[in-house]
XYZ file of C-alpha atoms in Angstrom:
773
model
C -20.620 10.404 -34.116
C -24.274 11.167 -33.123
C -25.248 7.726 -34.491
C -22.568 6.029 -32.285
C -23.706 8.021 -29.204
C -27.319 6.974 -30.027
C -26.454 3.495 -30.127
C -24.607 3.621 -26.795
C -27.462 5.367 -25.315
C -29.815 2.775 -26.487
C -27.656 0.041 -25.194
C -27.431 1.801 -21.901
C -31.202 2.175 -21.674
C -31.840 -1.562 -22.550
C -29.230 -2.661 -19.996
C -30.919 -0.689 -17.304
C -34.157 -2.326 -18.282
C -32.557 -5.855 -18.104
C -30.950 -4.870 -14.708
C -34.286 -4.153 -13.369
C -35.798 -7.414 -14.458
C -34.994 -9.605 -11.303
C -36.043 -12.788 -13.079
C -32.791 -12.763 -15.152
C -29.933 -14.387 -13.501
C -26.716 -16.067 -14.631
C -26.781 -17.252 -18.128
C -29.914 -15.720 -19.265
C -28.699 -12.325 -18.147
C -25.337 -12.889 -19.864
C -27.033 -13.827 -23.053
C -29.296 -10.733 -22.983
C -26.210 -8.465 -22.296
C -24.346 -10.042 -25.075
C -27.264 -9.565 -27.628
C -27.532 -6.005 -26.575
C -23.809 -5.667 -26.964
C -23.949 -7.300 -30.258
C -26.102 -4.506 -31.666
C -23.902 -1.901 -30.470
C -20.646 -3.518 -31.523
C -22.000 -4.354 -34.999
C -23.135 -0.745 -35.521
C -19.648 0.509 -34.434
C -18.079 -1.974 -36.813
C -20.200 -0.870 -39.706
C -19.532 2.755 -39.095
C -15.817 2.229 -38.869
C -15.759 0.398 -42.068
C -17.909 2.907 -43.844
C -15.737 5.849 -42.647
C -12.438 4.005 -42.924
C -12.763 1.281 -45.581
C -9.857 -0.883 -46.243
C -8.538 -0.342 -49.567
C -7.762 -4.019 -50.380
C -8.759 -7.430 -48.935
C -11.604 -8.641 -46.773
C -12.239 -7.889 -43.135
C -14.500 -9.506 -40.415
C -15.323 -9.118 -36.955
C -15.492 -12.200 -34.536
C -16.475 -12.651 -31.004
C -14.264 -14.926 -28.910
C -13.862 -16.064 -25.517
C -16.892 -15.574 -23.217
C -18.342 -13.062 -25.478
C -18.030 -15.660 -28.246
C -20.115 -17.950 -26.182
C -22.748 -15.357 -25.816
C -21.942 -15.253 -21.948
C -21.093 -11.780 -21.353
C -21.170 -10.937 -17.602
C -21.459 -7.265 -16.495
C -17.716 -6.827 -15.647
C -16.368 -9.383 -18.421
C -13.798 -8.182 -21.033
C -15.201 -7.777 -24.491
C -13.062 -10.163 -26.483
C -12.942 -9.317 -30.255
C -10.875 -10.611 -33.125
C -10.614 -8.289 -36.270
C -9.586 -10.661 -38.833
C -8.477 -9.759 -42.590
C -6.585 -11.067 -45.479
C -5.009 -7.632 -46.494
C -1.542 -7.974 -47.836
C 1.228 -7.552 -45.419
C 2.896 -4.487 -46.850
C -0.475 -2.675 -46.694
C -1.579 -3.895 -43.322
C -0.779 -0.754 -41.445
C -2.104 1.580 -43.982
C -5.289 -0.118 -44.587
C -6.228 -1.825 -41.376
C -5.202 0.495 -38.642
C -7.780 3.485 -39.210
C -10.529 0.864 -39.481
C -9.332 -0.868 -36.211
C -8.778 2.442 -34.363
C -12.393 3.674 -35.398
C -13.815 0.489 -33.735
C -11.707 0.326 -30.739
C -11.685 3.889 -29.523
C -15.478 4.391 -28.911
C -15.419 1.074 -26.972
C -12.536 2.467 -24.832
C -14.305 5.850 -24.409
C -17.445 4.076 -23.203
C -15.417 2.347 -20.391
C -15.375 -1.080 -21.959
C -12.549 -3.321 -20.873
C -11.338 -4.618 -24.212
C -9.512 -7.763 -25.145
C -8.702 -7.190 -28.801
C -6.638 -8.411 -31.538
C -5.941 -7.485 -35.270
C -4.647 -10.500 -37.298
C -4.374 -11.831 -40.766
C -6.304 -15.096 -41.237
C -2.962 -16.954 -41.799
C -1.355 -15.412 -38.690
C -4.380 -16.378 -36.571
C -4.617 -19.870 -37.684
C -0.764 -20.310 -37.306
C -1.306 -19.272 -33.502
C -4.164 -21.665 -33.357
C -1.921 -24.630 -34.369
C 0.651 -23.834 -31.523
C -0.837 -21.578 -28.870
C -3.353 -23.115 -26.426
C -5.135 -19.679 -25.591
C -5.446 -18.887 -29.371
C -6.761 -22.291 -30.075
C -9.416 -22.336 -27.421
C -10.553 -18.691 -28.159
C -11.752 -20.135 -31.644
C -13.689 -23.117 -30.153
C -16.546 -21.051 -29.089
C -16.046 -18.156 -31.583
C -19.019 -16.557 -33.651
C -18.933 -14.179 -36.505
C -20.453 -10.723 -35.643
C -19.899 -8.622 -38.849
C -18.033 -8.137 -42.025
C -17.294 -10.737 -44.669
C -19.232 -13.802 -43.822
C -17.045 -16.211 -45.655
C -13.805 -14.916 -44.053
C -15.333 -15.062 -40.670
C -16.627 -18.709 -41.142
C -13.195 -19.731 -42.609
C -11.327 -18.490 -39.356
C -13.986 -20.253 -37.004
C -14.359 -23.488 -38.892
C -10.613 -23.973 -39.555
C -9.806 -23.140 -36.009
C -12.097 -25.735 -34.718
C -10.571 -28.212 -37.162
C -7.250 -27.475 -36.054
C -8.287 -28.044 -32.517
C -9.488 -31.583 -33.357
C -6.410 -32.303 -35.423
C -4.073 -31.289 -32.643
C -6.127 -32.949 -29.891
C -3.331 -35.174 -28.381
C -1.075 -32.060 -28.068
C -3.587 -29.765 -26.860
C -5.284 -32.133 -24.325
C -1.978 -32.685 -22.399
C -1.447 -28.960 -22.391
C -4.987 -28.250 -21.214
C -4.847 -30.852 -18.350
C -1.516 -29.457 -17.053
C -3.026 -25.867 -17.249
C -5.835 -27.086 -15.244
C -3.788 -28.702 -12.562
C -1.447 -25.436 -12.289
C -4.628 -23.106 -12.104
C -6.249 -25.494 -9.351
C -3.187 -25.408 -7.298
C -2.844 -21.588 -7.293
C -6.486 -20.633 -6.844
C -7.590 -23.321 -4.468
C -11.177 -25.122 -4.187
C -14.243 -23.164 -4.971
C -16.094 -25.513 -2.518
C -13.910 -24.850 0.430
C -12.486 -21.298 0.170
C -14.152 -18.587 2.444
C -13.907 -16.443 -0.712
C -13.831 -18.677 -3.617
C -12.454 -17.848 -7.061
C -15.453 -18.459 -9.118
C -13.550 -18.547 -12.433
C -10.141 -20.023 -11.864
C -10.665 -22.171 -8.730
C -10.756 -25.892 -8.561
C -14.304 -26.562 -9.455
C -14.846 -23.118 -11.134
C -16.237 -21.993 -14.525
C -12.824 -22.416 -16.180
C -12.784 -26.187 -15.188
C -16.270 -26.519 -16.900
C -15.099 -24.805 -19.984
C -11.816 -26.920 -19.996
C -13.945 -30.121 -20.159
C -16.081 -28.653 -22.852
C -12.975 -27.857 -24.809
C -11.666 -31.461 -24.186
C -14.946 -32.808 -25.495
C -14.416 -30.790 -28.667
C -11.000 -32.533 -28.825
C -12.387 -36.011 -28.511
C -12.674 -36.669 -24.663
C -15.674 -38.747 -24.205
C -17.890 -37.128 -21.635
C -20.921 -38.953 -20.433
C -24.206 -37.600 -21.078
C -25.163 -37.165 -17.429
C -21.791 -35.565 -16.696
C -22.614 -32.853 -19.325
C -26.096 -32.403 -17.652
C -24.479 -31.904 -14.212
C -21.694 -29.694 -15.543
C -24.384 -27.424 -17.315
C -26.278 -27.083 -14.152
C -23.328 -26.433 -11.906
C -22.114 -23.820 -14.636
C -25.450 -22.006 -14.296
C -24.999 -21.826 -10.458
C -21.621 -20.438 -10.739
C -22.209 -18.043 -13.543
C -25.260 -16.779 -11.718
C -23.037 -16.109 -8.595
C -20.546 -14.340 -10.843
C -23.140 -12.178 -12.473
C -24.718 -11.273 -9.124
C -21.216 -10.249 -7.905
C -20.731 -7.922 -10.771
C -24.023 -6.534 -10.514
C -24.017 -5.896 -6.741
C -20.493 -4.487 -6.647
C -20.657 -2.556 -10.055
C -17.111 -3.961 -10.935
C -15.413 -6.757 -12.425
C -14.021 -9.587 -10.231
C -14.139 -13.349 -9.949
C -13.363 -13.641 -6.217
C -16.566 -13.751 -4.088
C -15.283 -11.823 -1.119
C -16.932 -12.297 2.315
C -18.048 -8.559 2.492
C -19.794 -8.756 -0.891
C -21.729 -11.922 -0.494
C -24.803 -10.728 1.108
C -25.342 -8.128 -1.667
C -24.420 -10.589 -4.317
C -27.010 -13.114 -2.766
C -29.717 -10.625 -2.863
C -28.768 -9.527 -6.492
C -28.815 -13.266 -7.653
C -32.239 -14.093 -6.025
C -30.966 -16.219 -3.138
C -32.713 -15.981 0.227
C -29.371 -15.225 1.798
C -25.673 -15.560 1.672
C -25.727 -18.827 3.494
C -28.086 -20.288 0.696
C -25.799 -18.860 -2.024
C -22.609 -20.251 -0.655
C -24.221 -23.666 -0.012
C -25.167 -23.795 -3.662
C -21.730 -22.586 -4.858
C -20.000 -25.009 -2.638
C -22.073 -27.876 -3.919
C -21.692 -26.860 -7.580
C -17.908 -26.341 -7.016
C -17.607 -29.964 -5.489
C -19.515 -31.496 -8.288
C -17.471 -29.690 -10.969
C -14.210 -30.507 -9.287
C -15.161 -34.245 -8.909
C -16.075 -34.465 -12.612
C -13.016 -32.536 -13.547
C -10.849 -34.922 -11.613
C -12.830 -38.049 -12.750
C -12.494 -37.152 -16.435
C -8.950 -35.842 -16.600
C -7.848 -38.689 -14.537
C -8.927 -41.114 -17.408
C -6.935 -39.140 -20.059
C -3.962 -41.168 -20.936
C -4.530 -43.689 -18.235
C -3.091 -47.109 -19.109
C -4.962 -50.355 -18.399
C -3.497 -51.997 -15.319
C -3.314 -55.795 -15.491
C -6.083 -58.493 -15.696
C -9.321 -58.390 -13.717
C -9.090 -59.806 -10.154
C -11.536 -60.105 -7.365
C -10.721 -57.908 -4.380
C -13.957 -58.414 -2.330
C -16.976 -60.585 -2.670
C -18.847 -59.329 -5.567
C -16.110 -56.610 -6.188
C -13.333 -56.769 -8.871
C -10.381 -54.517 -9.907
C -10.713 -53.946 -13.628
C -8.426 -51.596 -15.740
C -7.332 -49.791 -12.695
C -10.902 -49.209 -11.338
C -13.060 -50.933 -8.672
C -16.229 -52.350 -10.163
C -19.013 -54.634 -9.165
C -18.915 -58.091 -10.809
C -21.554 -59.098 -13.076
C -23.395 -61.114 -10.564
C -23.244 -58.694 -7.694
C -26.744 -57.226 -6.800
C -26.819 -54.084 -4.851
C -30.455 -54.285 -4.667
C -30.226 -57.588 -2.693
C -27.140 -56.507 -0.657
C -26.908 -52.703 -0.131
C -23.681 -53.374 2.043
C -21.964 -53.476 -1.330
C -21.800 -49.931 -1.143
C -19.258 -49.927 1.782
C -17.616 -53.012 0.568
C -16.778 -51.361 -2.972
C -15.665 -48.222 -1.074
C -13.280 -50.371 1.085
C -11.748 -51.998 -1.912
C -11.234 -48.573 -3.588
C -9.522 -47.019 -0.755
C -7.316 -50.011 -0.122
C -6.262 -50.086 -3.802
C -6.021 -46.320 -4.216
C -8.348 -46.693 -7.082
C -11.434 -44.962 -8.317
C -14.846 -46.431 -8.204
C -15.881 -47.154 -11.794
C -18.642 -44.946 -13.059
C -20.932 -47.898 -14.079
C -20.503 -49.189 -10.564
C -21.551 -45.873 -8.946
C -24.666 -45.836 -11.230
C -25.575 -49.440 -10.294
C -25.022 -48.563 -6.651
C -27.157 -45.497 -6.849
C -29.936 -47.304 -8.818
C -30.025 -50.408 -6.727
C -28.808 -49.768 -3.188
C -31.555 -49.212 -0.676
C -31.307 -46.726 2.209
C -30.941 -47.640 5.771
C -33.544 -45.566 7.751
C -33.548 -48.247 10.553
C -30.843 -50.619 11.987
C -27.931 -51.284 9.755
C -27.358 -54.667 8.422
C -24.976 -56.983 10.310
C -21.354 -56.215 9.463
C -22.263 -52.830 7.835
C -20.857 -50.850 10.861
C -17.662 -52.790 10.774
C -17.331 -51.882 6.924
C -17.876 -48.243 7.810
C -15.007 -48.335 10.570
C -12.858 -50.264 8.122
C -13.383 -47.602 5.487
C -12.576 -44.808 7.919
C -9.409 -46.634 8.993
C -8.064 -46.299 5.530
C -7.428 -42.671 6.364
C -6.815 -40.157 3.514
C -7.301 -42.798 0.890
C -10.990 -42.867 2.151
C -11.686 -39.143 1.458
C -12.003 -39.268 -2.402
C -13.994 -42.416 -2.229
C -16.459 -40.946 0.177
C -16.646 -38.068 -2.160
C -17.525 -40.163 -5.020
C -20.228 -41.977 -3.067
C -21.594 -38.522 -2.047
C -21.771 -37.377 -5.606
C -24.348 -40.142 -6.154
C -26.008 -39.298 -2.685
C -25.135 -42.676 -1.245
C -23.780 -41.423 1.927
C -27.009 -39.736 2.922
C -28.869 -42.754 1.792
C -27.120 -44.971 4.146
C -27.261 -42.448 6.840
C -30.188 -40.054 6.482
C -29.061 -37.798 9.373
C -25.968 -36.827 7.071
C -28.148 -34.836 4.539
C -28.147 -31.434 6.340
C -24.271 -31.282 6.580
C -23.733 -32.033 2.841
C -21.785 -29.126 1.238
C -22.610 -27.005 4.184
C -20.028 -24.036 4.280
C -18.864 -22.855 7.626
C -18.065 -19.366 6.304
C -15.203 -18.236 8.384
C -11.407 -18.184 7.918
C -10.761 -20.607 10.765
C -12.430 -23.531 9.043
C -11.225 -24.466 5.481
C -13.824 -27.093 4.600
C -17.553 -27.628 4.419
C -19.043 -29.359 7.445
C -19.227 -32.837 5.613
C -15.703 -32.704 4.162
C -14.368 -31.471 7.535
C -15.732 -34.571 9.197
C -14.136 -36.941 6.572
C -10.753 -35.237 6.970
C -11.116 -35.371 10.772
C -11.826 -39.110 10.631
C -8.738 -39.550 8.133
C -6.571 -37.700 10.784
C -7.800 -39.928 13.549
C -7.034 -42.899 11.593
C -3.190 -41.952 11.899
C -3.545 -41.808 15.721
C -5.286 -45.026 16.579
C -2.091 -46.469 18.386
C -2.525 -43.874 20.974
C -5.976 -45.239 21.999
C -7.632 -48.498 23.311
C -10.545 -48.186 20.999
C -9.593 -47.107 17.376
C -13.216 -47.918 16.280
C -14.736 -45.251 18.686
C -12.157 -42.678 17.744
C -12.931 -42.745 13.972
C -16.623 -42.800 14.678
C -16.285 -39.963 17.156
C -14.310 -37.955 14.618
C -16.871 -38.740 11.969
C -19.859 -37.469 13.968
C -18.365 -34.893 16.350
C -19.860 -31.840 14.430
C -22.898 -33.434 12.847
C -24.994 -31.194 14.867
C -23.853 -28.263 12.697
C -26.340 -29.298 10.058
C -29.299 -28.586 12.488
C -30.593 -25.598 14.355
C -29.566 -25.068 17.909
C -26.336 -25.478 19.599
C -24.284 -28.018 17.605
C -22.905 -29.850 20.490
C -26.172 -30.527 22.186
C -27.883 -31.376 18.957
C -25.060 -33.666 18.059
C -25.255 -35.603 21.353
C -29.086 -36.176 20.742
C -28.190 -37.314 17.263
C -25.607 -39.695 18.432
C -27.994 -41.130 21.006
C -30.337 -42.108 18.057
C -27.642 -43.121 15.670
C -25.574 -45.238 17.901
C -28.203 -48.064 18.309
C -29.090 -47.976 14.545
C -25.149 -48.751 14.067
C -25.675 -51.775 16.585
C -23.383 -50.179 19.076
C -23.643 -51.042 22.777
C -24.945 -48.547 25.220
C -21.582 -48.096 26.957
C -19.957 -47.421 23.427
C -22.796 -45.119 22.668
C -22.196 -43.113 25.979
C -18.520 -42.843 25.133
C -19.322 -41.301 21.763
C -21.921 -38.946 23.153
C -19.125 -37.788 25.769
C -16.620 -37.340 22.732
C -19.195 -35.013 21.219
C -20.062 -33.281 24.215
C -16.406 -32.526 25.272
C -14.775 -32.386 21.841
C -13.623 -28.674 22.508
C -12.768 -29.280 26.257
C -9.031 -29.982 26.093
C -8.237 -27.195 23.474
C -10.362 -24.729 25.246
C -8.880 -25.426 28.686
C -5.373 -25.602 27.477
C -5.426 -22.325 25.433
C -7.572 -20.325 28.067
C -6.879 -21.671 31.562
C -3.912 -21.799 33.919
C -2.499 -25.496 33.876
C -0.728 -24.965 37.036
C -4.074 -24.404 38.958
C -5.361 -27.593 40.783
C -8.924 -26.513 39.867
C -8.214 -26.722 36.259
C -6.919 -30.332 36.329
C -9.695 -31.422 38.621
C -12.409 -30.005 36.402
C -11.159 -31.731 33.284
C -10.687 -34.880 35.209
C -14.304 -34.882 36.431
C -15.647 -34.076 32.852
C -13.807 -37.020 31.181
C -13.924 -39.515 34.082
C -11.764 -42.212 32.627
C -8.231 -42.620 31.024
C -9.881 -44.138 28.031
C -12.232 -41.206 27.165
C -9.016 -38.820 27.911
C -7.125 -40.477 25.376
C -9.817 -40.608 22.845
C -10.347 -36.927 23.268
C -6.709 -36.138 23.202
C -6.539 -37.818 19.740
C -9.769 -36.344 18.584
C -8.617 -32.862 19.563
C -5.657 -33.245 17.346
C -7.517 -34.904 14.420
C -10.211 -32.219 14.631
C -7.660 -29.264 14.698
C -5.810 -30.561 11.872
C -8.866 -30.887 9.821
C -9.998 -27.370 10.728
C -7.249 -25.396 9.217
C -3.548 -24.364 9.378
C -4.203 -21.904 12.159
C -5.976 -24.306 14.397
C -2.966 -26.543 15.308
C 0.668 -25.880 15.879
C 3.657 -26.872 18.032
C 2.451 -24.523 20.947
C -1.080 -25.710 20.916
C 0.121 -29.315 20.762
C 2.396 -28.953 23.592
C -0.322 -27.227 25.845
C -2.910 -29.826 25.003
C -0.374 -32.560 25.596
C 0.789 -31.221 28.941
C -2.967 -30.808 30.015
C -3.624 -34.427 29.215
C -0.622 -35.692 30.808
C -1.443 -33.856 34.170
C -5.126 -35.087 34.036
C -3.913 -38.648 33.255
C -1.891 -38.581 36.275
C -4.911 -37.683 38.456
C -7.226 -40.219 36.869
C -4.548 -42.686 37.457
C -4.926 -42.046 41.245
C -2.207 -39.383 41.577
C -2.200 -36.367 43.739
C -3.158 -33.127 41.770
C -0.574 -31.417 43.773
C 2.148 -33.603 42.040
C 1.206 -32.280 38.609
C 0.549 -28.533 39.278
C 4.027 -27.240 39.344
C 4.767 -23.850 37.640
C 6.408 -23.535 34.301
C 6.992 -19.877 34.930
C 9.279 -18.281 36.038
C 11.837 -20.910 35.028
C 15.456 -21.080 36.135
C 16.703 -18.408 33.827
C 14.023 -15.982 34.879
C 14.604 -16.642 38.553
C 18.159 -15.846 38.067
C 17.411 -12.629 36.428
C 14.930 -11.676 39.257
C 17.690 -12.319 41.682
C 19.733 -9.646 39.967
C 16.904 -7.240 40.305
C 17.596 -5.068 37.223
C 15.694 -4.556 33.992
C 16.186 -7.587 31.610
C 14.544 -8.000 28.384
C 14.969 -11.127 26.314
C 13.430 -12.976 23.355
C 13.610 -16.517 22.443
C 11.821 -17.483 19.346
C 8.229 -16.368 19.939
C 8.583 -15.650 23.681
C 9.534 -12.462 25.171
C 10.361 -12.188 28.867
C 10.564 -8.973 30.790
C 12.035 -8.703 34.294
C 11.786 -5.323 35.983
C 10.997 -3.643 39.284
C 7.330 -4.210 40.176
C 5.195 -1.264 39.301
C 1.500 -0.984 38.680
C 0.749 -0.883 35.088
C 3.773 -2.529 33.685
C 1.956 -5.470 32.195
C -0.313 -3.158 30.230
C 2.684 -1.218 29.099
C 4.417 -4.218 27.645
C 1.205 -5.218 25.952
C 0.982 -1.605 24.422
C 4.500 -1.767 23.024
C 3.903 -5.086 21.303
C 0.675 -3.929 19.707
C 2.498 -0.891 18.525
C 4.872 -3.133 16.761
C 2.016 -5.211 15.177
C 2.732 -8.163 17.270
C -0.255 -10.291 18.224
C -0.038 -11.913 21.713
C -1.370 -15.543 22.216
C -0.651 -15.850 26.077
C 0.972 -14.059 28.863
C 2.001 -14.848 32.503
C 3.069 -12.565 35.190
C 4.899 -13.314 38.447
C 6.319 -10.996 41.188
C 8.250 -12.038 44.410
C 8.479 -10.428 47.890
C 11.579 -8.429 46.948
C 9.494 -6.079 44.536
C 10.754 -7.694 41.420
C 8.302 -8.696 38.743
C 8.536 -10.928 35.630
C 6.193 -11.014 32.505
C 6.351 -13.564 29.685
C 4.365 -12.944 26.428
C 3.980 -15.461 23.638
C 3.657 -13.685 20.321
C 2.914 -14.383 16.792
C 6.111 -13.770 14.907
C 5.282 -11.897 11.503
C 6.274 -13.650 8.290
C 8.495 -10.851 7.443
C 10.077 -11.038 10.872
C 10.346 -8.224 13.488
C 12.674 -5.412 14.396
C 13.665 -6.718 17.808
C 16.120 -4.025 18.517
C 13.349 -1.479 18.109
C 10.843 -3.448 20.084
C 13.399 -3.852 22.961
C 14.236 -0.138 22.987
C 10.507 0.703 23.142
C 9.932 -1.736 25.899
C 12.691 -0.155 27.874
C 11.285 3.386 27.294
C 7.744 2.330 28.142
C 8.711 0.905 31.477
C 10.788 4.026 32.323
C 7.565 6.003 31.474
C 9.092 7.763 28.563
C 6.777 6.392 25.711
C 3.390 7.956 24.991
C 1.671 4.613 24.511
C -1.994 5.882 24.329
C -1.057 8.569 21.793
C 0.946 6.135 19.626
C -1.812 3.574 19.712
C -4.413 6.150 18.682
C -2.183 7.437 15.835
C -1.651 3.647 14.743
C -5.355 3.040 14.845
C -5.919 6.062 12.545
C -3.568 4.947 9.934
C -3.725 0.974 10.167
C -5.816 -0.506 7.571
C -8.940 -1.936 9.028
C -8.899 -5.817 9.167
C -11.113 -7.423 6.622
C -13.917 -9.591 7.851
C -12.949 -13.162 8.335
C -16.338 -14.682 9.268
C -19.854 -14.368 8.044
C -21.632 -14.200 11.367
C -21.377 -10.936 13.067
C -19.408 -10.816 16.267
C -21.464 -10.914 19.449
C -21.465 -8.001 21.893
C -18.711 -7.691 24.320
C -18.901 -9.513 27.556
C -17.213 -9.952 30.756
C -17.788 -13.057 32.841
C -16.386 -13.979 36.371
C -15.663 -17.836 36.534
C -15.540 -18.825 40.051
C -15.043 -22.460 39.353
C -11.908 -22.082 37.180
C -9.414 -21.401 40.074
C -8.930 -22.189 43.560
C -6.454 -19.381 44.169
C -7.360 -16.673 41.878
C -10.446 -14.852 40.374
C -10.840 -15.593 36.749
C -12.284 -13.047 34.306
C -12.980 -13.927 30.702
C -13.297 -10.979 28.317
C -14.882 -11.348 24.816
C -14.701 -8.563 22.341
C -14.155 -7.602 18.769
C -10.415 -7.489 18.130
C -8.794 -4.064 17.664
C -5.418 -2.601 17.887
C -4.112 -2.317 21.438
C -7.111 -4.216 22.974
C -4.835 -6.299 25.435
C -3.177 -3.066 26.567
C -6.497 -1.411 27.234
C -8.090 -4.446 29.096
C -4.932 -4.885 31.325
C -4.637 -1.139 31.926
C -8.211 -1.197 33.273
C -7.561 -4.214 35.425
C -4.570 -2.467 36.854
C -6.279 0.800 37.437
C -8.732 -0.995 39.645
C -6.025 -2.443 41.811
C -5.881 -5.956 40.513
C -2.734 -7.983 39.954
C -2.669 -10.252 36.725
C -1.041 -13.586 37.908
C -1.818 -15.347 34.563
C -3.412 -14.455 31.405
C -4.202 -16.150 27.990
C -5.190 -14.461 24.826
C -6.933 -16.143 21.998
C -8.029 -14.622 18.640
C -10.996 -16.449 17.107
C -11.893 -14.889 13.760
C -12.755 -11.370 14.560
C -13.028 -11.847 18.270
C -10.691 -12.057 21.165
C -11.278 -14.278 24.136
C -8.929 -13.064 26.840
C -8.799 -14.901 30.241
C -7.197 -13.234 33.362
C -6.375 -14.752 36.717
C -6.324 -11.802 39.101
C -5.993 -11.088 42.756
C -6.656 -7.946 44.796
C -4.355 -7.271 47.838
C -3.341 -11.085 47.443
C -7.091 -12.198 47.831
C -9.900 -13.300 45.646
C -12.387 -10.649 44.265
C -15.703 -11.613 45.908
C -17.332 -8.228 46.681
C -20.264 -7.843 44.223
C -20.026 -4.053 44.074
C -16.340 -4.330 43.258
C -17.079 -6.866 40.581
C -19.634 -4.563 39.077
C -17.021 -1.805 38.795
C -14.533 -4.236 37.252
C -17.090 -5.230 34.642
C -18.064 -1.649 33.775
C -14.372 -0.589 33.310
C -13.619 -3.633 31.054
C -16.688 -3.160 28.862
C -15.753 0.457 28.641
C -12.237 -0.566 27.707
C -13.240 -2.820 24.776
C -16.179 -0.798 23.455
C-alpha cells in the first residue's frame, strides 16, 4: 500500500508541475496527463496482479476512449478495459479480486472511472453489434498484462469495425444527427457544448472513426479537422483546469477564467476561436456525411455559363476559368442555391485558387449576382457558408473580414455576426412583396450590423462603411443614401414600438421625421422583422409584431399627408374596461397575457400591482394606466406567462389584498429575494451603471422618464413606488428586459402638468437611482 500511495503522490507532484507550465495547452497537456496516468495505472495493475493473481488464463489492461487516444483532460473519465480469457466458471473466483484491487485505489483517489471486465470473446461479440463498444476499440491501446491478449482484442476490434463498415457508418451518421439536434451548434451557442455540440469534439472523432471504416476524407479536411480539434480541446482542458471540475459546456461565467488558463488574451478571443473551429467542423461534418450513401443524380447539365450540375453537385465546367472571370464565384453560388445543391469540393478549390479579390469597384453584373443570391433566401445560407470556408466572401468584400465568426456573447443573439447577417438577408427575401425595392431590402439586411466587427458604435461605423461600399457595388447615390438610412435607423421601429406611447402625437411625428418617405418606412418595417427573426426566439413575437405594425401604419398615414390626430387614438381603456370603470367597483380580469385592474383611484396602486406580479414570478413587458374624473382608475399589465402556467386564483387574491392594504409587499419581496436563486449571467459584457434620463422630445403631453438598471426581483414595484411617493401620476409605462438589464419608460404628469422644475427633476432622479441601486 505504501508503494501505491507513493505512486499516487508522485503523480500528483508531476501533475502540479505540468499545471504550472503555462506553455502546455490542449492536446499536449492531455498527452502529458495520459503519460503520467499510465505510470500510475500500470503500477496499480502490476500490484493487483502480484497480490491477487488469476489462477488460470491471461489478463491484460487496455486503455479505451479518450484515454486510449492519449487525450486525457483533467476532468475526463478514465476508461479502462480489463480483458481476460479465464474460463467462464472461474471468472468470479479468479478475476474479481484482481479487478477490485485495481479499481478501488483509483476510486479512493477520486478518479471518475469508466471500467469493464470482460472475456475477450464477450468483448469482440459486443464489438460486432454495439456501436459504443466498437468505437472504443478503434483507438484502444494496451497498457499492461499479456501483450498478445491485448493486441488481439485491439487488432480484432479494428478489423471488425472495418468488416461491419456499412452497418456502423449508418448508425454513426444517425447518432451524429441526433446528438447535433439535442446539443445545438458549438459556433452559435452562448454556452457551447464543446464535446457533443454540432461542430464539437465528438463530430471530429466520428469522422475519424468513419475514415477507419472506409470513408474517404480529403487530406486538407484532415488537416483542418486536426487544427480545429486542437482549438476545441484546448478550450475544454482550460475549462477543466480553471474550474477544477469536469464538464463540456463552456458556461458564460467560466469563460474569462478558461481563457486565461488556456493562454488566450481574453474570453472574446477564445470564443471567436471556438466559434470558427466549430463552424469548420460542422461544415466538414455536414459535407462528408452528406456524401455517405448519396446516389448519383442524372446526367451532367449546364445550369449557368461555365457552371454545370454533376452528380447532384454544382461544379465549374472544364473550360471555366475563375482567374479570368471571378464573377464565377457568385454565379456558382446562385446555381447551388437555386438547385439546393452543394458546391463541389474541387470547384471550391478552383475558386479559391483562381478567383481574384475585389478591393475596388465590382465587375459589371456582380452586384446583381449578389442580390440574386440573397433573394434565394434560406437556400443561400449553406452556400455562403461554403464560400466562407474558403475565405471567398471576404475576398470579394474585404470589409466582411472583421465580422467572420465574431460571437455576440449574449442570450439575445443566437448567431455570430456574419451568420446573423446572412440569416437576416434570408428572412428579408421572404418579405420582398411588402416593399418597392427588394434589392435594397436584402442589401440592407446583409449590411445592417456590419459595423459590429469594428471599434466604436456599430451603427455609426456601419453607416460610414456603407458610404464606402455602396459606390464599389456600383449603386447610385440615392440608393446609397437609403441604405445608410436603413443602417442608421434599423432599431428605430422596434425601440419606439416597445418603449414609447403610440397614442402620443410626438411619437408618430418623430418617427415620420426620421424615415421621411413611405419607401424607407416599408423597408425599415420589413428589415425590423427580418432582423428580429434572425436575432433569436425572444426577439420577435405576436405582441411585438403587432406593436411594430401599428406604429408603421400610423406613421404611414402621416407620411401620406394625413393628420397625426387621426391616428393617435387610445387603445386603452377599451370598451370593456370603460364599462367596468362605470360600475366603479374593484374588477380584476385576465385575458391570456394581459391583466387589467379597475379600482378606486389611490396613490401607489400601480406599484402595488407590480409588486404582486413580481411576488408570483411574473415578468411585466408593458403597462398602461388611466383614471377618470370620477375617481376610478384602470391599470393594464402585459406579462410573460411562465411555461408551466400560473396560479391565477392566487394572483387575483393577492391583488385584491394588496389594493386593500392587507399584503406586506415589501417584506414578501425581501423574503423572495433572499430565497430566490440568482439569475445566471446572460451576456458577457457587464451591465452599465443605472441611469435616469428625461426625454423632453418624446411626448407632447407628458414627461418621459427612461430608467435603465440591472434587473432584480420587484424592480418595477420599487421604481413605480418611488415615482408615486414624489407625487407623479403614471399615465403609460413600457417595460423591456434586454439581457441582464431593464429599460423602463414612464410617461408621467404632476398635478396634471409636465415636470419642468429642475430641482424637482433632481429629486426624482435621486429617488429612482436609490430605488434601483
